[in-house]
Short mmCIF file of C-alpha atoms in Angstrom, two decimals:
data_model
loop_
_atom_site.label_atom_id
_atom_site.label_comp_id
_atom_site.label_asym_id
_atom_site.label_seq_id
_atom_site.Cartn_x
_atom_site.Cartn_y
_atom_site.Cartn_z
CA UNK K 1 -196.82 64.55 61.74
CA UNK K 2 -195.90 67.67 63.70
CA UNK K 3 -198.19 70.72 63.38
CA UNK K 4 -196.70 73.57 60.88
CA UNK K 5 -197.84 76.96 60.84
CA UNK K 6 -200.40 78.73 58.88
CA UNK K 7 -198.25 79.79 55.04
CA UNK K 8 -199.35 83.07 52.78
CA UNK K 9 -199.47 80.18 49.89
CA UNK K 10 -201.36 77.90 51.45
CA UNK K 11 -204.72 78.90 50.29
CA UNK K 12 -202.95 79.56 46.74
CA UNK K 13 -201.39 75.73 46.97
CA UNK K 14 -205.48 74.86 48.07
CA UNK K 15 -207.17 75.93 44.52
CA UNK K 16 -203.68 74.58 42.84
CA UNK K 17 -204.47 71.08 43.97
CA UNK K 18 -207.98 71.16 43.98
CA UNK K 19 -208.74 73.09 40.76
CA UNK K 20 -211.16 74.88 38.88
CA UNK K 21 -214.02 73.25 40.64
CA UNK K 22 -213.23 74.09 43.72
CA UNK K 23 -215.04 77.51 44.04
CA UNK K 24 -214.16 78.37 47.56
CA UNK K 25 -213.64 81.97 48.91
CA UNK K 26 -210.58 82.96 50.60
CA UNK K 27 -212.76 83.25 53.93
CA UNK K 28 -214.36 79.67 53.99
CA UNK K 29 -210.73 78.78 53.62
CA UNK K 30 -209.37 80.66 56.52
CA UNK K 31 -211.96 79.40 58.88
CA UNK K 32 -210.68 75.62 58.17
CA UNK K 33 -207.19 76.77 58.72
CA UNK K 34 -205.89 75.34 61.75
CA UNK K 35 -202.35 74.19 61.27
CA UNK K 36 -203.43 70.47 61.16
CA UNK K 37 -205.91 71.31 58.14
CA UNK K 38 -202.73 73.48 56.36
CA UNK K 39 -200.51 69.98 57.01
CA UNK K 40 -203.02 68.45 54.17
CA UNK K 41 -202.23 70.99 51.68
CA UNK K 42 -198.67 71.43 53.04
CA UNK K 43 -195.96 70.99 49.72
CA UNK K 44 -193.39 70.85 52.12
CA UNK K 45 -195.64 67.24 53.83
CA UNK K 46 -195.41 63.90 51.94
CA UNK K 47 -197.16 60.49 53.05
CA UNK K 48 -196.73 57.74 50.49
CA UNK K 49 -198.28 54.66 51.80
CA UNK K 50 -196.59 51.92 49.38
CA UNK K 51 -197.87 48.27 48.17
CA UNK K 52 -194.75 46.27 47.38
CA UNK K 53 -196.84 43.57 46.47
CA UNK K 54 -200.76 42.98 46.75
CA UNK K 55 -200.06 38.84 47.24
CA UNK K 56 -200.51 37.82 51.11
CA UNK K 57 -198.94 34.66 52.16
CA UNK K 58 -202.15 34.84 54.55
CA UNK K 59 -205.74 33.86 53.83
CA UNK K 60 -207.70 35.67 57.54
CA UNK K 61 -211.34 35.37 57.25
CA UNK K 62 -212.46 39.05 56.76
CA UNK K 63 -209.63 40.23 55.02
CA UNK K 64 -211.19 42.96 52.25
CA UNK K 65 -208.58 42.60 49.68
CA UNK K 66 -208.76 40.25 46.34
CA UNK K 67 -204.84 39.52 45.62
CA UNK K 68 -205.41 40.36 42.16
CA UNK K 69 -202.00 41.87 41.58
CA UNK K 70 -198.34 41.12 42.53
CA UNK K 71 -195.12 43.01 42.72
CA UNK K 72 -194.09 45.90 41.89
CA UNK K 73 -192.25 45.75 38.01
CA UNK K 74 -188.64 47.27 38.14
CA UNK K 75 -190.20 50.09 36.32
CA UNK K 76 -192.32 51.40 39.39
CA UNK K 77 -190.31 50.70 41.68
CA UNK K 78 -187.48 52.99 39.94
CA UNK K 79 -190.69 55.63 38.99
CA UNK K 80 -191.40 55.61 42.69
CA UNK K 81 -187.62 56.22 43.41
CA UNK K 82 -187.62 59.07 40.61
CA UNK K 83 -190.47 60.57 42.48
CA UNK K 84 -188.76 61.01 45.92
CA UNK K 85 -185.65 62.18 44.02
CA UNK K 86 -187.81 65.24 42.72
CA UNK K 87 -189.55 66.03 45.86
CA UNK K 88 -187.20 65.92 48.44
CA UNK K 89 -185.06 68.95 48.13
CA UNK K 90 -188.80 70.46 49.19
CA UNK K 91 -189.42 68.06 51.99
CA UNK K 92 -189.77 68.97 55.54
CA UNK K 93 -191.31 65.83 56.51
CA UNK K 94 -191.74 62.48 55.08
CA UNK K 95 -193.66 59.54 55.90
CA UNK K 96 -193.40 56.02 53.89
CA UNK K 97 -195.81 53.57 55.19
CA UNK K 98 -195.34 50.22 53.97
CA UNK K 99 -198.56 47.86 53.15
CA UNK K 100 -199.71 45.22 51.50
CA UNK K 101 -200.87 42.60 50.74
CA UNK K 102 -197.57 41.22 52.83
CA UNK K 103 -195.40 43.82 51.76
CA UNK K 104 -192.50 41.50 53.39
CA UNK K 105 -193.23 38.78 50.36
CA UNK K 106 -191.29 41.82 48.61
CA UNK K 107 -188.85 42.26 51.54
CA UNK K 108 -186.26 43.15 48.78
CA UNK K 109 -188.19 45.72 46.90
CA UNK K 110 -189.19 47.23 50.82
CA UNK K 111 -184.83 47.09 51.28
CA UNK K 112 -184.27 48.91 47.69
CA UNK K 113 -186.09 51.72 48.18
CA UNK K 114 -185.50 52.70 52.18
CA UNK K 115 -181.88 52.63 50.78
CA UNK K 116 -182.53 54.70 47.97
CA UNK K 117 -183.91 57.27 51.08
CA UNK K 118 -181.04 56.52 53.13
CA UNK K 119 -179.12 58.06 50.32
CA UNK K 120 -181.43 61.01 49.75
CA UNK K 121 -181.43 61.67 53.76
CA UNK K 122 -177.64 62.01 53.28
CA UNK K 123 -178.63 64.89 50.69
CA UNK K 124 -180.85 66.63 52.26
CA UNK K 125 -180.55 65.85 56.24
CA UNK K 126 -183.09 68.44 57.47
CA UNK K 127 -185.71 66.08 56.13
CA UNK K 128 -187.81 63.73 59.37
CA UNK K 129 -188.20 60.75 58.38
CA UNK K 130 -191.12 58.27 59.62
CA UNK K 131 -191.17 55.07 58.02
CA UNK K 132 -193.53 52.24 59.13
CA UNK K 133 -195.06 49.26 58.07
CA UNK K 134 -198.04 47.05 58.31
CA UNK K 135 -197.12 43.50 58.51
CA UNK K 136 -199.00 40.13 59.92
CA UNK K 137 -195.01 39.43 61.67
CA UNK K 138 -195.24 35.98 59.81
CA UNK K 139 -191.82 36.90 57.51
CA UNK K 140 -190.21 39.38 60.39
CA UNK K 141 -187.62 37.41 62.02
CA UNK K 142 -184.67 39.10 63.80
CA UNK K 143 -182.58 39.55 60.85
CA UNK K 144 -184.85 41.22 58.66
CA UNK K 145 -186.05 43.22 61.19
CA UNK K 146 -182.83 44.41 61.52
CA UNK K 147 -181.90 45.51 58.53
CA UNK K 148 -185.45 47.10 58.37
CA UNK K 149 -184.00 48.90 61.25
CA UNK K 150 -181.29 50.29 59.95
CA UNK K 151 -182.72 51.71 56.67
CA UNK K 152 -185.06 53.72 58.93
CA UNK K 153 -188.48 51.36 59.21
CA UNK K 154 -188.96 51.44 63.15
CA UNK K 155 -192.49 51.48 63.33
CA UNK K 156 -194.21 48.24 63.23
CA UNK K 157 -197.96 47.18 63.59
CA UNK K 158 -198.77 43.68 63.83
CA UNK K 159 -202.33 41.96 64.33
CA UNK K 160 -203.30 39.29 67.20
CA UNK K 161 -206.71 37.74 67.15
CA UNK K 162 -206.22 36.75 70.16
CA UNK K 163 -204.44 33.39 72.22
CA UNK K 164 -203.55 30.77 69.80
CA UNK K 165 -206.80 28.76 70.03
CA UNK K 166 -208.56 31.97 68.30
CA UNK K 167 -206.11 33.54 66.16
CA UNK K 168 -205.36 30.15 64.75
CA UNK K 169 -209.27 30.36 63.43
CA UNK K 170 -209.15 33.30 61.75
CA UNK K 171 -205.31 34.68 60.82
CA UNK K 172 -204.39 31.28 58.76
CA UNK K 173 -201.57 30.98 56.06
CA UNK K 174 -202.65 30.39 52.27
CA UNK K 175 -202.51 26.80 53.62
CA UNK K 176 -204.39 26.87 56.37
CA UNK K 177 -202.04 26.90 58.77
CA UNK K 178 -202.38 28.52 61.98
CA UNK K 179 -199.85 31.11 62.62
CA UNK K 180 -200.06 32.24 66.29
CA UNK K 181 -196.26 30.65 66.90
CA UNK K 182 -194.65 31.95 64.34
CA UNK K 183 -195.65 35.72 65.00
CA UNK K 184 -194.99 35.40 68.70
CA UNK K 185 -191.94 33.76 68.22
CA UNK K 186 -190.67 36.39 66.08
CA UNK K 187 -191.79 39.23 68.55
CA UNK K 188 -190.10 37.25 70.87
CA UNK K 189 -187.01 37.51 69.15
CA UNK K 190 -187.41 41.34 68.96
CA UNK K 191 -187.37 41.91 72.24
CA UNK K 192 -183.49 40.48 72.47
CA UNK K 193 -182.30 43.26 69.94
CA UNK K 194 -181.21 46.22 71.36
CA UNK K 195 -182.21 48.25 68.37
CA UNK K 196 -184.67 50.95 69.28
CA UNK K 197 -188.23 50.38 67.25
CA UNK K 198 -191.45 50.78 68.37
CA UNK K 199 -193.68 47.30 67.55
CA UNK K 200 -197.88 47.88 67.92
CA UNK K 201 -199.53 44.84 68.84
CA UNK K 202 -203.18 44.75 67.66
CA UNK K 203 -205.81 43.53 69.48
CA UNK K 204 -208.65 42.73 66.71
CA UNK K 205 -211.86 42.25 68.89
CA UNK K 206 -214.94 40.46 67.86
CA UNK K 207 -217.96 38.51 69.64
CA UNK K 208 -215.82 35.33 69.22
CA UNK K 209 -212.90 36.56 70.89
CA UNK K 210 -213.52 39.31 72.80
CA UNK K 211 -214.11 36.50 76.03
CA UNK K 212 -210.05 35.51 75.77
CA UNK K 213 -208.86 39.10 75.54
CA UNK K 214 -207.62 39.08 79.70
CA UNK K 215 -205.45 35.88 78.70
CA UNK K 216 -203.69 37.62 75.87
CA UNK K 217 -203.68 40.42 77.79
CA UNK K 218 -201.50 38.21 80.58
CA UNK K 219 -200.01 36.88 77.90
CA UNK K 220 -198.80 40.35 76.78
CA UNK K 221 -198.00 42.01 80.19
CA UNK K 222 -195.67 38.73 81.05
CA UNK K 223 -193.61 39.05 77.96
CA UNK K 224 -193.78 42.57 76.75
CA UNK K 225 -194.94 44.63 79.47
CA UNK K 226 -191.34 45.89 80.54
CA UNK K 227 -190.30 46.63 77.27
CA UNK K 228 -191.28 50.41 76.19
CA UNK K 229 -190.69 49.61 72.33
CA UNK K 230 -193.77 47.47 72.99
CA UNK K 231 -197.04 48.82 73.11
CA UNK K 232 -200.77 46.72 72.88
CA UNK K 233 -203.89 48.09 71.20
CA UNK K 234 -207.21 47.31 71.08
CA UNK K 235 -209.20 46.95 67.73
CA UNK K 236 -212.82 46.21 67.19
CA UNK K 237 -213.45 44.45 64.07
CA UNK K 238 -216.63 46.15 61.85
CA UNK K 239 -218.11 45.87 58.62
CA UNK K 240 -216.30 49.21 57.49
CA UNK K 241 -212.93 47.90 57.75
CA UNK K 242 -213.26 43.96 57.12
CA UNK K 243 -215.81 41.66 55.43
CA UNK K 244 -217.13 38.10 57.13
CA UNK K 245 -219.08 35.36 56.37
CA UNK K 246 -221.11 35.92 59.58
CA UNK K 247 -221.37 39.51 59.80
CA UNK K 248 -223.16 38.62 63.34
CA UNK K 249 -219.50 38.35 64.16
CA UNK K 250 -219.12 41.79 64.47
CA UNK K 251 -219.73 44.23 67.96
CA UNK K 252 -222.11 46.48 67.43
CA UNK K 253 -221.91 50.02 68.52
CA UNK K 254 -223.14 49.85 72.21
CA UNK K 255 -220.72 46.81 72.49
CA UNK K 256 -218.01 48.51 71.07
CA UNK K 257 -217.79 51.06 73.84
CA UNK K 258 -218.46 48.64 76.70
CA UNK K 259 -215.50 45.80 75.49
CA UNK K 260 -212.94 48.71 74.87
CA UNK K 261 -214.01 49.96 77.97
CA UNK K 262 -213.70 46.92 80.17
CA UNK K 263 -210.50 45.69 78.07
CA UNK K 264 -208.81 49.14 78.87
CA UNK K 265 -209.55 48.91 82.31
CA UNK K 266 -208.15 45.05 82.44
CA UNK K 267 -205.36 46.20 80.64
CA UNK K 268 -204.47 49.38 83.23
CA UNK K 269 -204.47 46.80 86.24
CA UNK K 270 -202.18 44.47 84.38
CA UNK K 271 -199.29 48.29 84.09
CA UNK K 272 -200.42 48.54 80.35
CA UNK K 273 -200.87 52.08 79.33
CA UNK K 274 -203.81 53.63 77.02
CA UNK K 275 -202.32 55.31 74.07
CA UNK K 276 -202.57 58.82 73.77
CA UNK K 277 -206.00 60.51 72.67
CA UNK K 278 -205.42 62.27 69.52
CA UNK K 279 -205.73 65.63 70.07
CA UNK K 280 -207.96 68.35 67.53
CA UNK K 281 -210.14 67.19 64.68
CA UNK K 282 -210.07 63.96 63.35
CA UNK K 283 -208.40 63.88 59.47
CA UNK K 284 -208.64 60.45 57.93
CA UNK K 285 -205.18 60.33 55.83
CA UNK K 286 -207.27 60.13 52.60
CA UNK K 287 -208.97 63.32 52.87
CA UNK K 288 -205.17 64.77 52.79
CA UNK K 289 -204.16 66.75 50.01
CA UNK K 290 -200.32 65.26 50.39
CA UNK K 291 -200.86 61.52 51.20
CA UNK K 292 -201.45 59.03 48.16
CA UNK K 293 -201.12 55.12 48.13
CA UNK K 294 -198.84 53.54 45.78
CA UNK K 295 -200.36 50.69 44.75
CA UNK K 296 -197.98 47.76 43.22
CA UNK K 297 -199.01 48.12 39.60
CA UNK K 298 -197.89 51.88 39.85
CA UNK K 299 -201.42 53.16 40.23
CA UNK K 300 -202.73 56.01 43.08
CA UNK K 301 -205.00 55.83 45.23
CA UNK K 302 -206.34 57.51 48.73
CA UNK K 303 -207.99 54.77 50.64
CA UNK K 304 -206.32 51.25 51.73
CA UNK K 305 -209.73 49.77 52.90
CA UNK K 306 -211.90 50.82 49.64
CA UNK K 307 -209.27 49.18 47.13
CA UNK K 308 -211.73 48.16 44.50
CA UNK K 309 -213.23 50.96 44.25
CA UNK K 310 -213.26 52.71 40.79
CA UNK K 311 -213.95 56.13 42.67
CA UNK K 312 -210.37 55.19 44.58
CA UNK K 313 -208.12 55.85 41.56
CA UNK K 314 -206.56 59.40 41.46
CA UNK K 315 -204.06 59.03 39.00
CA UNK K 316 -200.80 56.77 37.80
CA UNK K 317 -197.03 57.21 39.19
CA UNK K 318 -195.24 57.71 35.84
CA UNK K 319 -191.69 56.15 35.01
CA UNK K 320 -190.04 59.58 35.10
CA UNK K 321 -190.90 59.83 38.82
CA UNK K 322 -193.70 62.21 37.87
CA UNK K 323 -197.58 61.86 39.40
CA UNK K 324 -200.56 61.83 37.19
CA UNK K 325 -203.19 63.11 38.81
CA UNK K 326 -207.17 63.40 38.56
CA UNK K 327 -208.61 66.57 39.61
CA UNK K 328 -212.05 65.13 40.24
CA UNK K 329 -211.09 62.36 41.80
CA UNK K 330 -208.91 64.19 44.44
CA UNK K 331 -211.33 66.73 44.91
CA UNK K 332 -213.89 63.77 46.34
CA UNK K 333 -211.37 62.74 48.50
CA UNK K 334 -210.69 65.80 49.74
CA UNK K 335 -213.91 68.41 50.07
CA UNK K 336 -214.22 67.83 54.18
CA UNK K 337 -211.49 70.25 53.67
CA UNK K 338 -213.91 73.25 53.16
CA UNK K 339 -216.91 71.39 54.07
CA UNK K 340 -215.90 71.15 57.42
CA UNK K 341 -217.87 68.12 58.08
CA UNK K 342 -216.73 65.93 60.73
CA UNK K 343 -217.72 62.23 58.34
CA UNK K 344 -216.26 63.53 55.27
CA UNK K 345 -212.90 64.74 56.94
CA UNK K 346 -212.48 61.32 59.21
CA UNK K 347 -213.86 59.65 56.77
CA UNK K 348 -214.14 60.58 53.11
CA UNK K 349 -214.76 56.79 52.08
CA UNK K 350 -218.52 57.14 53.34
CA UNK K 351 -220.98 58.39 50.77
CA UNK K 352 -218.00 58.50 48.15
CA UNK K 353 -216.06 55.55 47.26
CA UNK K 354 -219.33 53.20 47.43
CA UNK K 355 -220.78 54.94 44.68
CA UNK K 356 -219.21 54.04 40.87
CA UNK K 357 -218.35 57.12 38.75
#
């Protein structure tokens, strides 16, 4: 999101959000107060990152999540579209990131309510709009993609582990099928439309793949590599983000630096670029005061990676498109904010959401 300026209410909006236990002086405040750090607070800021459905027509090996609940019931889904009814006329920016689970097993639900904000856009066109979503590609042909399109999702980020030999080992269906074909065929197919989206292709790196990275790599720069809406990343897998089996799987921290190192470099001779560094301190989305994950059964939460965590449930999206919210819970989520420090601001999960309450 694009840096806003400093507001007289922000510090106001701070205690609002945060409550009576957060007994902060105006000056500890200030000193936080770079306009990224005022974005978190910002009324006028909204990132919803919605769960259509937490049922995955995949079954990868680490995968953290437990499928325990489905779609979302008519009555969220028209609570969630109640709730961007009420806050838009405030709305400078708006981000809806779609997740899952698949959230294309509820392509429909995905449809309803990007054309519920086509119509509020209309309203109220000085809103931006970013809408994205996370998808493993299996259920993205050309037609739904298009229609995606035009409802405003143009971000995409789909996960490769690897040539087919390896990604057939670990990103399986519910089956056990492999599903390499399937995804690149359907990327493939996205590079004929002339509709302008920007698709991420993630690398996930691990000792058993990390060998085969220059052949997908080829394999990238051959098909892709002229095409700007295109871009390639590269992921190590760790125990914070996924769970394994064989946690020897996993790089370890010296080996993290050299493999991103010497896959960057690969990937610079073969005319792919390295993304952007992100510029100023690093806020993890759940220590944000204005981002909350809609979770299919209608419940909030701040972190997509600690999902079962009880510490991870800040409140309940209500029918009448209102949010219930928990104080305390926030307010864990949230203290790098005047803390300042670095782990709790990039990442409030450490320290916090292992614990039970």
């Amino acid at each position: 999101m694009a840096d806003l300026p400093i507001t007289p209410l922000s510090y106001r909006r701070f205690r609002k959000v945060m409550g009576a236990r957060a007994r902060v002086p105006r000056e500890a405040f200030i000193n936080l107060s770079d306009s990224e750090r005022a974005n978190c607070l910002s009324d006028r800021l909204l990132q919803l990152i919605a769960m259509p459905t937490e049922q995955c027509n995949f079954r990868c090996r680490y995968c953290f999540e437990d499928f325990q609940r489905g779609r979302m019931s008519p009555a969220v889904v028209s609570g969630l579209k109640r709730f961007l009814t009420r806050r838009a006329a405030g709305l400078e920016q708006l981000a809806i990131d779609w997740y899952g689970g698949e959230p294309l097993l509820a392509s429909d639900i995905v449809l309803d309510i990007q054309s519920h904000v086509r119509d509020l856009l209309q309203r109220y066109p000085g809103i931006d709009l970013r809408s994205s979503m996370t998808t493993n590609g299996y259920l993205l042909d050309r037609d739904l993609l298009a229609r995606l399109v035009e409802l405003g999702v143009s971000h995409f980020q789909i996960a490769l582990d690897g040539v087919r030999e390896l990604h057939d080992t670990t990103r399986v269906t519910a089956g056990g099928v492999g599903t390499f074909d399937r995804i690149w065929a359907n990327l493939e197919a996205a590079r004929e439309s002339r509709q302008e989206f920007e698709i991420l292709v993630r690398c996930q790196i691990d000792r058993g793949n990390r060998d085969s990275v220059h052949e997908l790599t080829d394999l990238y720069a051959a098909t892709f590599g002229n095409d700007a809406r295109f871009s390639l990343v590269f992921v190590p897998l760790s125990c914070a983000v996924a769970k394994s089996e064989d946690p020897s799987t996993y790089l370890d921290p010296a080996e993290v630096r050299s493999t991103l190192v010497e896959a960057w470099t690969y990937a610079g001779s073969r005319g792919i670029g390295i993304p952007p560094a992100h510029a100023g301190p690093n806020i993890c989305y759940a220590a944000w005061g204005n981002s909350f994950i809609v979770r299919s059964d209608g419940s909030l939460s701040k972190c997509t990676v600690a999902l079962s965590s009880p510490r991870n449930q800040v409140g309940r999206l209500l029918k009448d498109g209102r949010m219930e919210i928990d104080n305390e819970a926030m307010n864990g989520w949230m203290r790098g904010l005047w803390s300042g420090d670095e782990t709790e601001l990039g990442c409030p999960m450490i320290g916090y959401a292992e614990t039970s309450r």
